[in-house]
mmCIF file of C-alpha atoms and ligand atoms in Angstrom:
data_model
loop_
_atom_site.group_PDB
_atom_site.id
_atom_site.type_symbol
_atom_site.label_atom_id
_atom_site.label_comp_id
_atom_site.label_asym_id
_atom_site.label_seq_id
_atom_site.Cartn_x
_atom_site.Cartn_y
_atom_site.Cartn_z
ATOM 1 C CA MET A 298 -233.048 -68.646 207.650
ATOM 2 C CA ASN A 299 -233.622 -70.536 204.430
ATOM 3 C CA ILE A 300 -236.791 -72.446 205.318
ATOM 4 C CA ARG A 301 -237.101 -74.180 201.949
ATOM 5 C CA LYS A 302 -233.553 -75.505 202.108
ATOM 6 C CA MET A 303 -234.139 -76.742 205.646
ATOM 7 C CA THR A 304 -237.385 -78.445 204.829
ATOM 8 C CA ILE A 305 -235.941 -80.384 201.889
ATOM 9 C CA GLY A 306 -233.073 -81.678 204.056
ATOM 10 C CA ALA A 307 -235.378 -82.576 206.913
ATOM 11 C CA VAL A 308 -237.807 -84.457 204.711
ATOM 12 C CA MET A 309 -234.966 -86.457 203.156
ATOM 13 C CA VAL A 310 -233.593 -87.404 206.553
ATOM 14 C CA LEU A 311 -236.971 -88.492 207.893
ATOM 15 C CA ALA A 312 -237.692 -90.454 204.724
ATOM 16 C CA ALA A 313 -234.357 -92.234 205.025
ATOM 17 C CA CYS A 314 -235.050 -93.038 208.694
ATOM 18 C CA ALA A 315 -238.345 -94.602 207.722
ATOM 19 C CA THR A 316 -236.499 -97.146 205.570
ATOM 20 C CA MET A 317 -234.275 -98.381 208.408
ATOM 21 C CA THR A 318 -232.853 -101.823 207.879
ATOM 22 C CA ALA A 319 -231.367 -104.308 210.315
ATOM 23 C CA GLU A 320 -227.893 -103.943 208.845
ATOM 24 C CA ASN A 321 -225.078 -102.771 211.068
ATOM 25 C CA SER A 322 -224.296 -99.479 209.376
ATOM 26 C CA PRO A 323 -226.479 -96.452 210.062
ATOM 27 C CA PRO A 324 -229.407 -96.190 207.648
ATOM 28 C CA VAL A 325 -228.705 -92.592 206.712
ATOM 29 C CA THR A 326 -225.424 -91.496 205.197
ATOM 30 C CA LEU A 327 -223.695 -88.203 205.887
ATOM 31 C CA LYS A 328 -224.471 -86.832 202.455
ATOM 32 C CA GLN A 329 -228.141 -87.776 202.796
ATOM 33 C CA ALA A 330 -228.400 -86.304 206.282
ATOM 34 C CA TYR A 331 -226.976 -82.961 205.145
ATOM 35 C CA ALA A 332 -228.515 -82.850 201.667
ATOM 36 C CA GLY A 333 -229.841 -79.357 201.052
ATOM 37 C CA ALA A 334 -227.732 -77.995 203.931
ATOM 38 C CA PHE A 335 -224.089 -78.142 202.799
ATOM 39 C CA LEU A 336 -221.629 -80.438 201.053
ATOM 40 C CA ILE A 337 -219.926 -83.083 203.181
ATOM 41 C CA GLY A 338 -216.315 -83.690 202.220
ATOM 42 C CA THR A 339 -213.201 -85.560 203.184
ATOM 43 C CA VAL A 340 -209.559 -85.270 202.136
ATOM 44 C CA MET A 341 -208.055 -87.499 199.463
ATOM 45 C CA GLY A 342 -204.363 -86.810 198.905
ATOM 46 C CA LYS A 343 -203.914 -90.029 196.916
ATOM 47 C CA PRO A 344 -206.172 -92.895 195.865
ATOM 48 C CA PRO A 345 -207.403 -94.829 198.939
ATOM 49 C CA ALA A 346 -205.297 -97.871 199.772
ATOM 50 C CA ARG A 347 -208.248 -100.246 200.169
ATOM 51 C CA GLU A 348 -211.267 -100.690 197.947
ATOM 52 C CA ALA A 349 -213.494 -100.657 201.038
ATOM 53 C CA GLU A 350 -212.252 -97.139 201.810
ATOM 54 C CA TRP A 351 -213.232 -95.893 198.380
ATOM 55 C CA HIS A 352 -216.688 -97.492 198.734
ATOM 56 C CA LEU A 353 -217.172 -95.896 202.130
ATOM 57 C CA LEU A 354 -216.059 -92.517 200.798
ATOM 58 C CA CYS A 355 -218.415 -92.620 197.815
ATOM 59 C CA ARG A 356 -221.321 -93.817 199.925
ATOM 60 C CA GLN A 357 -220.966 -91.171 202.616
ATOM 61 C CA PHE A 358 -219.428 -88.071 201.041
ATOM 62 C CA ASN A 359 -220.263 -85.828 198.105
ATOM 63 C CA SER A 360 -217.032 -83.800 198.059
ATOM 64 C CA ILE A 361 -213.297 -84.371 198.348
ATOM 65 C CA THR A 362 -210.355 -82.087 198.873
ATOM 66 C CA ALA A 363 -207.450 -83.130 196.688
ATOM 67 C CA GLY A 364 -204.847 -82.445 199.360
ATOM 68 C CA ASN A 365 -201.168 -83.382 199.356
ATOM 69 C CA CYS A 366 -201.042 -84.307 195.658
ATOM 70 C CA LEU A 367 -201.715 -80.707 194.626
ATOM 71 C CA LYS A 368 -199.380 -78.910 197.015
ATOM 72 C CA PRO A 369 -196.476 -77.153 195.247
ATOM 73 C CA LYS A 370 -193.748 -79.498 196.500
ATOM 74 C CA PRO A 371 -195.198 -82.752 195.153
ATOM 75 C CA VAL A 372 -196.769 -81.235 192.048
ATOM 76 C CA HIS A 373 -194.008 -78.824 190.973
ATOM 77 C CA PRO A 374 -190.721 -80.118 192.463
ATOM 78 C CA ALA A 375 -188.467 -78.228 190.019
ATOM 79 C CA GLU A 376 -189.071 -75.139 187.910
ATOM 80 C CA ASP A 377 -189.145 -77.111 184.673
ATOM 81 C CA ARG A 378 -190.886 -80.201 186.066
ATOM 82 C CA TYR A 379 -194.486 -80.887 187.061
ATOM 83 C CA GLU A 380 -195.592 -84.221 188.575
ATOM 84 C CA PHE A 381 -199.298 -84.578 187.924
ATOM 85 C CA ALA A 382 -199.614 -88.375 188.033
ATOM 86 C CA THR A 383 -201.207 -88.680 191.493
ATOM 87 C CA ALA A 384 -203.394 -85.598 191.194
ATOM 88 C CA ASP A 385 -204.646 -86.728 187.778
ATOM 89 C CA VAL A 386 -205.794 -90.061 189.209
ATOM 90 C CA VAL A 387 -207.423 -88.468 192.261
ATOM 91 C CA VAL A 388 -209.270 -85.885 190.165
ATOM 92 C CA LYS A 389 -210.362 -88.495 187.608
ATOM 93 C CA MET A 390 -211.697 -90.894 190.268
ATOM 94 C CA ALA A 391 -213.589 -88.152 192.070
ATOM 95 C CA HIS A 392 -214.866 -86.502 188.894
ATOM 96 C CA GLU A 393 -216.221 -89.798 187.541
ATOM 97 C CA GLN A 394 -218.112 -90.306 190.802
ATOM 98 C CA GLY A 395 -219.625 -86.822 190.629
ATOM 99 C CA LEU A 396 -217.845 -85.716 193.803
ATOM 100 C CA VAL A 397 -217.355 -81.953 194.132
ATOM 101 C CA ILE A 398 -213.591 -81.408 194.136
ATOM 102 C CA GLN A 399 -211.683 -78.778 196.083
ATOM 103 C CA GLY A 400 -208.020 -78.079 195.253
ATOM 104 C CA HIS A 401 -205.563 -77.594 198.121
ATOM 105 C CA THR A 402 -203.379 -75.496 197.978
ATOM 106 C CA LEU A 403 -201.538 -72.993 195.742
ATOM 107 C CA ILE A 404 -199.684 -70.601 198.029
ATOM 108 C CA TRP A 405 -198.442 -71.858 201.406
ATOM 109 C CA HIS A 406 -195.210 -71.507 203.380
ATOM 110 C CA SER A 407 -195.078 -75.272 203.953
ATOM 111 C CA GLN A 408 -194.629 -78.051 201.355
ATOM 112 C CA CYS A 409 -193.360 -75.427 198.895
ATOM 113 C CA PRO A 410 -189.989 -75.969 197.178
ATOM 114 C CA ASP A 411 -187.232 -73.436 197.610
ATOM 115 C CA TRP A 412 -186.550 -72.976 193.878
ATOM 116 C CA PHE A 413 -189.470 -70.495 193.756
ATOM 117 C CA PHE A 414 -187.355 -68.081 195.796
ATOM 118 C CA ARG A 415 -183.813 -68.604 194.460
ATOM 119 C CA ASP A 416 -181.983 -66.937 191.596
ATOM 120 C CA GLY A 417 -178.726 -68.833 191.373
ATOM 121 C CA ASP A 418 -176.957 -68.274 194.656
ATOM 122 C CA LYS A 419 -178.998 -65.194 195.619
ATOM 123 C CA PRO A 420 -182.643 -64.640 196.583
ATOM 124 C CA ALA A 421 -184.914 -64.121 193.576
ATOM 125 C CA GLY A 422 -186.341 -60.625 193.055
ATOM 126 C CA ARG A 423 -190.026 -59.705 193.016
ATOM 127 C CA GLU A 424 -190.565 -59.936 189.259
ATOM 128 C CA LEU A 425 -189.069 -63.410 188.995
ATOM 129 C CA VAL A 426 -191.054 -64.752 191.960
ATOM 130 C CA LEU A 427 -194.231 -63.173 190.594
ATOM 131 C CA LYS A 428 -193.650 -64.755 187.192
ATOM 132 C CA ARG A 429 -193.097 -68.170 188.787
ATOM 133 C CA MET A 430 -196.203 -67.805 190.922
ATOM 134 C CA ARG A 431 -198.277 -66.904 187.882
ATOM 135 C CA ASP A 432 -196.882 -69.791 185.830
ATOM 136 C CA HIS A 433 -197.491 -72.251 188.659
ATOM 137 C CA ILE A 434 -201.078 -71.155 189.248
ATOM 138 C CA ALA A 435 -201.917 -70.925 185.536
ATOM 139 C CA THR A 436 -200.594 -74.448 184.920
ATOM 140 C CA VAL A 437 -202.093 -76.201 187.944
ATOM 141 C CA VAL A 438 -205.478 -74.450 188.046
ATOM 142 C CA GLY A 439 -205.704 -74.442 184.238
ATOM 143 C CA ARG A 440 -205.122 -78.199 184.028
ATOM 144 C CA TYR A 441 -208.177 -78.982 186.150
ATOM 145 C CA ALA A 442 -210.428 -76.110 185.042
ATOM 146 C CA GLY A 443 -214.017 -77.279 184.961
ATOM 147 C CA LYS A 444 -213.218 -80.305 187.157
ATOM 148 C CA ILE A 445 -211.976 -78.693 190.365
ATOM 149 C CA GLN A 446 -214.806 -76.557 191.649
ATOM 150 C CA GLY A 447 -212.902 -74.461 194.184
ATOM 151 C CA TRP A 448 -209.346 -73.726 195.317
ATOM 152 C CA ASP A 449 -207.698 -72.920 198.620
ATOM 153 C CA VAL A 450 -205.675 -70.281 196.800
ATOM 154 C CA VAL A 451 -203.794 -68.948 199.790
ATOM 155 C CA ASN A 452 -203.213 -70.965 202.962
ATOM 156 C CA GLU A 453 -202.208 -69.810 206.464
ATOM 157 C CA VAL A 454 -200.662 -66.430 205.734
ATOM 158 C CA ILE A 455 -202.074 -64.636 208.776
ATOM 159 C CA ASP A 456 -199.635 -64.335 211.653
ATOM 160 C CA SER A 457 -200.603 -66.313 214.770
ATOM 161 C CA GLY A 458 -198.741 -63.860 217.003
ATOM 162 C CA LYS A 459 -198.844 -60.071 217.164
ATOM 163 C CA GLY A 460 -198.152 -59.291 213.496
ATOM 164 C CA TYR A 461 -200.666 -59.075 210.658
ATOM 165 C CA LEU A 462 -199.126 -61.348 208.033
ATOM 166 C CA ARG A 463 -196.884 -64.360 208.589
ATOM 167 C CA GLU A 464 -193.273 -63.774 207.615
ATOM 168 C CA THR A 465 -192.911 -66.097 204.653
ATOM 169 C CA LYS A 466 -190.607 -66.242 201.662
ATOM 170 C CA TRP A 467 -193.541 -65.102 199.522
ATOM 171 C CA LEU A 468 -193.940 -61.979 201.651
ATOM 172 C CA ALA A 469 -190.208 -61.293 201.723
ATOM 173 C CA ALA A 470 -189.900 -61.567 197.945
ATOM 174 C CA MET A 471 -193.072 -59.825 196.827
ATOM 175 C CA GLY A 472 -194.536 -57.732 199.643
ATOM 176 C CA GLU A 473 -198.168 -57.942 200.859
ATOM 177 C CA ASP A 474 -199.484 -57.796 197.325
ATOM 178 C CA TYR A 475 -198.626 -61.440 196.681
ATOM 179 C CA ILE A 476 -201.961 -62.513 198.168
ATOM 180 C CA ALA A 477 -203.982 -60.424 195.715
ATOM 181 C CA GLU A 478 -201.744 -61.552 192.841
ATOM 182 C CA ALA A 479 -202.388 -65.199 193.692
ATOM 183 C CA PHE A 480 -206.167 -64.749 193.631
ATOM 184 C CA ARG A 481 -206.004 -62.833 190.346
ATOM 185 C CA ALA A 482 -203.880 -65.546 188.751
ATOM 186 C CA ALA A 483 -206.259 -68.287 189.919
ATOM 187 C CA HIS A 484 -209.252 -66.390 188.571
ATOM 188 C CA ARG A 485 -207.571 -65.935 185.184
ATOM 189 C CA ALA A 486 -206.799 -69.659 185.012
ATOM 190 C CA ASP A 487 -210.383 -70.711 185.779
ATOM 191 C CA PRO A 488 -212.936 -67.900 186.046
ATOM 192 C CA ARG A 489 -215.603 -70.345 187.281
ATOM 193 C CA ALA A 490 -213.599 -71.683 190.223
ATOM 194 C CA LYS A 491 -214.554 -70.526 193.732
ATOM 195 C CA LEU A 492 -211.506 -69.036 195.380
ATOM 196 C CA TYR A 493 -210.836 -69.334 199.110
ATOM 197 C CA TYR A 494 -208.536 -68.035 201.794
ATOM 198 C CA ASN A 495 -207.907 -70.911 204.254
ATOM 199 C CA ASP A 496 -206.415 -70.822 207.772
ATOM 200 C CA PHE A 497 -206.476 -72.330 211.270
ATOM 201 C CA SER A 498 -207.622 -70.565 214.472
ATOM 202 C CA ILE A 499 -209.282 -67.746 212.519
ATOM 203 C CA GLU A 500 -212.381 -68.353 214.632
ATOM 204 C CA ARG A 501 -210.437 -66.940 217.619
ATOM 205 C CA PRO A 502 -211.078 -63.203 218.045
ATOM 206 C CA ALA A 503 -207.478 -62.003 217.533
ATOM 207 C CA LYS A 504 -206.831 -63.932 214.338
ATOM 208 C CA ARG A 505 -210.430 -63.436 213.177
ATOM 209 C CA GLU A 506 -209.941 -59.656 213.180
ATOM 210 C CA LYS A 507 -206.923 -60.070 210.905
ATOM 211 C CA ALA A 508 -208.866 -62.376 208.588
ATOM 212 C CA LEU A 509 -211.665 -59.796 208.406
ATOM 213 C CA ARG A 510 -209.067 -57.138 207.607
ATOM 214 C CA LEU A 511 -207.673 -59.320 204.812
ATOM 215 C CA ILE A 512 -211.142 -59.930 203.338
ATOM 216 C CA ARG A 513 -211.907 -56.196 203.414
ATOM 217 C CA GLU A 514 -208.584 -55.254 201.828
ATOM 218 C CA LEU A 515 -209.002 -57.777 199.031
ATOM 219 C CA LYS A 516 -212.622 -56.769 198.421
ATOM 220 C CA SER A 517 -211.757 -53.069 198.349
ATOM 221 C CA LYS A 518 -209.221 -53.777 195.593
ATOM 222 C CA GLY A 519 -211.737 -55.825 193.641
ATOM 223 C CA VAL A 520 -209.733 -59.027 194.080
ATOM 224 C CA PRO A 521 -211.700 -62.145 193.030
ATOM 225 C CA MET A 522 -212.012 -63.901 196.381
ATOM 226 C CA ASP A 523 -215.172 -65.887 197.116
ATOM 227 C CA GLY A 524 -214.832 -67.473 200.478
ATOM 228 C CA ILE A 525 -213.040 -68.245 203.660
ATOM 229 C CA GLY A 526 -212.051 -71.659 204.986
ATOM 230 C CA ILE A 527 -212.036 -72.219 208.738
ATOM 231 C CA GLN A 528 -209.792 -75.283 209.011
ATOM 232 C CA GLY A 529 -211.265 -76.671 212.229
ATOM 233 C CA HIS A 530 -208.378 -78.636 213.742
ATOM 234 C CA TRP A 531 -209.837 -78.660 217.225
ATOM 235 C CA GLU A 532 -209.098 -80.589 220.434
ATOM 236 C CA LEU A 533 -211.445 -82.614 222.611
ATOM 237 C CA ASP A 534 -212.780 -80.568 225.560
ATOM 238 C CA LYS A 535 -211.279 -77.365 224.135
ATOM 239 C CA ILE A 536 -213.590 -76.492 221.244
ATOM 240 C CA PRO A 537 -214.267 -72.731 221.128
ATOM 241 C CA TYR A 538 -217.954 -73.105 220.217
ATOM 242 C CA GLN A 539 -218.903 -69.469 220.735
ATOM 243 C CA ASP A 540 -215.914 -68.213 218.745
ATOM 244 C CA ILE A 541 -216.804 -70.574 215.918
ATOM 245 C CA GLU A 542 -220.375 -69.336 215.745
ATOM 246 C CA ASP A 543 -219.288 -65.687 215.980
ATOM 247 C CA ALA A 544 -216.723 -66.203 213.217
ATOM 248 C CA ILE A 545 -219.215 -67.848 210.848
ATOM 249 C CA ILE A 546 -221.565 -64.899 211.320
ATOM 250 C CA ALA A 547 -218.795 -62.299 210.999
ATOM 251 C CA PHE A 548 -217.331 -63.756 207.783
ATOM 252 C CA HIS A 549 -220.776 -64.136 206.280
ATOM 253 C CA LYS A 550 -221.500 -60.473 207.045
ATOM 254 C CA GLU A 551 -218.488 -59.545 204.891
ATOM 255 C CA GLY A 552 -220.265 -61.176 201.979
ATOM 256 C CA VAL A 553 -218.052 -64.236 201.576
ATOM 257 C CA ASP A 554 -218.921 -67.906 201.586
ATOM 258 C CA VAL A 555 -217.846 -69.882 204.671
ATOM 259 C CA ALA A 556 -216.496 -73.447 204.534
ATOM 260 C CA ILE A 557 -215.222 -75.679 207.322
ATOM 261 C CA THR A 558 -212.296 -77.181 205.468
ATOM 262 C CA GLU A 559 -210.192 -79.540 207.620
ATOM 263 C CA LEU A 560 -212.280 -80.711 210.552
ATOM 264 C CA ASP A 561 -210.884 -83.166 213.091
ATOM 265 C CA LEU A 562 -211.096 -83.597 216.862
ATOM 266 C CA ASP A 563 -207.765 -84.532 218.430
ATOM 267 C CA VAL A 564 -208.141 -86.753 221.508
ATOM 268 C CA VAL A 565 -204.468 -86.934 222.537
ATOM 269 C CA PRO A 566 -203.457 -84.009 224.762
ATOM 270 C CA ARG A 567 -200.803 -81.853 223.119
ATOM 271 C CA ARG A 568 -198.907 -78.708 223.946
ATOM 272 C CA VAL A 569 -199.301 -77.156 220.506
ATOM 273 C CA THR A 570 -202.564 -75.319 219.921
ATOM 274 C CA GLY A 571 -203.880 -74.519 216.455
ATOM 275 C CA ALA A 572 -202.407 -76.426 213.517
ATOM 276 C CA GLU A 573 -198.928 -75.025 212.971
ATOM 277 C CA VAL A 574 -197.562 -77.795 210.751
ATOM 278 C CA ASP A 575 -193.915 -77.123 211.529
ATOM 279 C CA ALA A 576 -194.487 -77.335 215.293
ATOM 280 C CA ARG A 577 -193.271 -80.489 217.013
ATOM 281 C CA ASP A 578 -194.262 -81.780 220.433
ATOM 282 C CA ALA A 579 -191.283 -83.528 221.988
ATOM 283 C CA ALA A 580 -193.417 -85.035 224.764
ATOM 284 C CA GLY A 581 -194.564 -87.821 222.459
ATOM 285 C CA ALA A 582 -197.494 -88.938 224.654
ATOM 286 C CA ASP A 583 -199.321 -91.946 223.203
ATOM 287 C CA PRO A 584 -202.027 -92.779 225.747
ATOM 288 C CA TYR A 585 -204.474 -94.687 223.487
ATOM 289 C CA PRO A 586 -202.447 -97.143 221.380
ATOM 290 C CA ASN A 587 -205.137 -99.843 221.651
ATOM 291 C CA GLY A 588 -208.252 -97.773 221.145
ATOM 292 C CA LEU A 589 -210.233 -95.052 222.828
ATOM 293 C CA PRO A 590 -212.135 -95.828 226.078
ATOM 294 C CA ALA A 591 -215.919 -95.872 225.686
ATOM 295 C CA ALA A 592 -216.390 -92.787 227.856
ATOM 296 C CA MET A 593 -214.084 -90.791 225.630
ATOM 297 C CA LEU A 594 -215.735 -92.046 222.477
ATOM 298 C CA GLN A 595 -218.983 -90.725 223.885
ATOM 299 C CA ARG A 596 -217.446 -87.385 224.847
ATOM 300 C CA GLN A 597 -216.065 -87.053 221.354
ATOM 301 C CA ALA A 598 -219.498 -87.912 219.937
ATOM 302 C CA ASP A 599 -221.200 -85.272 222.067
ATOM 303 C CA GLN A 600 -218.699 -82.632 220.961
ATOM 304 C CA TYR A 601 -218.958 -83.529 217.276
ATOM 305 C CA GLY A 602 -222.731 -83.313 217.689
ATOM 306 C CA LYS A 603 -222.514 -79.854 219.255
ATOM 307 C CA LEU A 604 -220.254 -78.654 216.457
ATOM 308 C CA PHE A 605 -222.517 -79.915 213.702
ATOM 309 C CA ALA A 606 -225.522 -78.371 215.439
ATOM 310 C CA ILE A 607 -223.771 -75.009 215.034
ATOM 311 C CA PHE A 608 -222.920 -75.721 211.393
ATOM 312 C CA TYR A 609 -226.470 -76.866 210.688
ATOM 313 C CA LYS A 610 -227.973 -73.811 212.364
ATOM 314 C CA HIS A 611 -225.852 -71.654 210.034
ATOM 315 C CA ARG A 612 -226.273 -73.744 206.915
ATOM 316 C CA ASP A 613 -227.454 -70.685 205.003
ATOM 317 C CA LYS A 614 -223.892 -69.324 205.423
ATOM 318 C CA ILE A 615 -221.869 -72.533 205.037
ATOM 319 C CA SER A 616 -221.339 -74.291 201.695
ATOM 320 C CA ARG A 617 -219.234 -77.254 202.812
ATOM 321 C CA VAL A 618 -217.950 -79.124 205.846
ATOM 322 C CA THR A 619 -214.877 -81.237 205.073
ATOM 323 C CA ILE A 620 -213.545 -83.772 207.574
ATOM 324 C CA TRP A 621 -209.757 -84.135 207.384
ATOM 325 C CA GLY A 622 -209.582 -87.862 206.760
ATOM 326 C CA LEU A 623 -211.860 -90.812 206.150
ATOM 327 C CA HIS A 624 -210.925 -92.876 209.202
ATOM 328 C CA ASP A 625 -208.642 -92.721 212.242
ATOM 329 C CA GLY A 626 -205.891 -94.749 210.575
ATOM 330 C CA VAL A 627 -205.217 -92.128 207.898
ATOM 331 C CA SER A 628 -205.357 -88.982 210.036
ATOM 332 C CA TRP A 629 -202.354 -86.633 209.966
ATOM 333 C CA LEU A 630 -202.790 -86.439 213.775
ATOM 334 C CA ASN A 631 -201.128 -89.870 214.041
ATOM 335 C CA THR A 632 -197.821 -88.157 213.250
ATOM 336 C CA TRP A 633 -198.350 -84.491 214.155
ATOM 337 C CA PRO A 634 -197.164 -82.873 216.371
ATOM 338 C CA SER A 635 -195.527 -86.161 217.392
ATOM 339 C CA LYS A 636 -196.030 -89.841 216.662
ATOM 340 C CA ARG A 637 -199.098 -91.226 218.460
ATOM 341 C CA THR A 638 -202.140 -93.415 217.848
ATOM 342 C CA ASN A 639 -204.914 -90.926 217.359
ATOM 343 C CA HIS A 640 -208.684 -91.247 217.053
ATOM 344 C CA PRO A 641 -209.953 -87.898 215.725
ATOM 345 C CA LEU A 642 -212.438 -88.908 212.988
ATOM 346 C CA LEU A 643 -215.856 -90.526 212.482
ATOM 347 C CA TRP A 644 -214.715 -94.052 211.513
ATOM 348 C CA ASP A 645 -212.144 -96.219 213.272
ATOM 349 C CA ARG A 646 -209.208 -98.009 211.640
ATOM 350 C CA ASP A 647 -211.387 -100.995 210.716
ATOM 351 C CA LEU A 648 -213.888 -98.664 209.042
ATOM 352 C CA ASN A 649 -216.429 -99.205 211.815
ATOM 353 C CA PRO A 650 -218.569 -96.144 212.522
ATOM 354 C CA LYS A 651 -217.795 -94.486 215.859
ATOM 355 C CA PRO A 652 -220.398 -92.986 218.197
ATOM 356 C CA ALA A 653 -219.416 -89.603 216.735
ATOM 357 C CA LEU A 654 -220.959 -90.570 213.399
ATOM 358 C CA ALA A 655 -224.329 -91.274 215.001
ATOM 359 C CA ALA A 656 -224.144 -87.942 216.823
ATOM 360 C CA VAL A 657 -223.441 -86.073 213.582
ATOM 361 C CA LEU A 658 -226.243 -87.890 211.746
ATOM 362 C CA ALA A 659 -228.684 -87.116 214.549
ATOM 363 C CA VAL A 660 -228.372 -83.342 214.191
ATOM 364 C CA PRO A 661 -230.660 -82.787 211.164
ATOM 365 C CA VAL A 662 -233.109 -85.403 212.485
ATOM 366 C CA ALA A 663 -233.426 -83.561 215.801
ATOM 367 C CA ALA A 664 -233.877 -80.265 213.949
ATOM 368 C CA ALA A 665 -236.578 -81.781 211.734
ATOM 369 C CA GLN A 666 -238.426 -83.126 214.764
ATOM 370 C CA ARG A 667 -238.334 -79.696 216.390
ATOM 371 C CA TRP A 668 -239.999 -78.385 213.233
ATOM 372 C CA GLY A 669 -242.724 -80.971 213.580
ATOM 373 C CA GLY A 670 -241.475 -82.995 210.560
HETATM 374 C C1 XIL B 777 -201.302 -82.075 206.291
HETATM 375 C C2 XIL B 777 -201.539 -83.432 205.643
HETATM 376 O O1 XIL B 777 -202.738 -83.980 206.121
HETATM 377 C C3 XIL B 777 -200.370 -84.335 205.921
HETATM 378 O O2 XIL B 777 -200.534 -85.553 205.237
HETATM 379 C C4 XIL B 777 -199.073 -83.646 205.493
HETATM 380 O O3 XIL B 777 -197.980 -84.443 205.855
HETATM 381 C C5 XIL B 777 -198.936 -82.274 206.133
HETATM 382 O O4 XIL B 777 -200.082 -81.509 205.831
HETATM 383 N N1 XIL B 777 -203.217 -77.523 207.584
HETATM 384 C C6 XIL B 777 -203.300 -77.686 206.206
HETATM 385 C C7 XIL B 777 -203.103 -79.020 205.598
HETATM 386 O O5 XIL B 777 -203.683 -76.731 205.495
HETATM 387 O O6 XIL B 777 -202.509 -78.957 204.328
HETATM 388 C C8 XIL B 777 -202.299 -79.926 206.507
HETATM 389 O O7 XIL B 777 -202.335 -81.229 205.937
HETATM 390 C C9 XIL B 777 -202.836 -79.927 207.923
HETATM 391 C C10 XIL B 777 -202.809 -78.546 208.504
#
């Protein structure tokens, strides 16, 4: 355990508590509470719609993930055309505020245009797809070199079923080597950037074993890969706490950094587990259109608190925890896997803090008190 790191964080939290004011918002912000432990991020796929959202983000967070605006489909819709307008604004806003920026994502089966894989009316061969991949990564990563601190280079390529790798167009065109090639290309474009493999459900033992295999294979080939992102799209009452803790320890043992990259806590029951973006739930249940009952808000708070207690305990292994959205109104879980009114985050639609925020803020305070701070 890194005692020095813990002590600095604890002292900051206690100092902030001592200056409590009567104002409505909690006296300590997320980034203050976790200072010295890990970065606290949220996703920003485009500039926030309301000024109050941007203020809240800057006050509470010290990191953003530039999400949708950097995915291949929006950023590189045709082979000879890049669309950087939105990403440029997002990166500029965040950079000027001193937020640590994560880029998401370079290689993914979803939100990726088909031109990468076509050669006229036939499928493109390996060399052509490799060249396009290298051009794409060199251009996108190169453009933001020095501003974007880390990249989710490869996203969700482990198979959720019995196989090792997901059957994607990248795999079909290039073979298993495409993963290593993507990391190498990203490293060439910005040697200082931290490079991550990112996926959902890799805390679960079956998928975790495959992620460990991938890390080992890449390391044995000397591929420049720095870390692993556990997405963290979990569901209320179904959080696999023990698996999460085991996975953090196991990935750390392989010598890679661990980040929690897309945390949210779905409160609407669904039939789809994990975060398979193409999955759709036809049931369309929408049980909380007018808000979440107080008892559920409290349950959600307790479970967020338990999760952050695990993250905080392992802060020597974790560099960042990113929550997938600033407030309930902008969560992707309002439309996936079906349309519903969801409440998975720490602030509600009116930007009021939910009980979950207090529970998350309480974690370092409780730890400091245990240490006699
Ligand atoms: C989601 C975005 O939040 C949505 O706005 C978009 O429509 C679909 O993608 N795993 C990932 C993210 O790696 O890129 C996904 O983000 C959520 C699941």
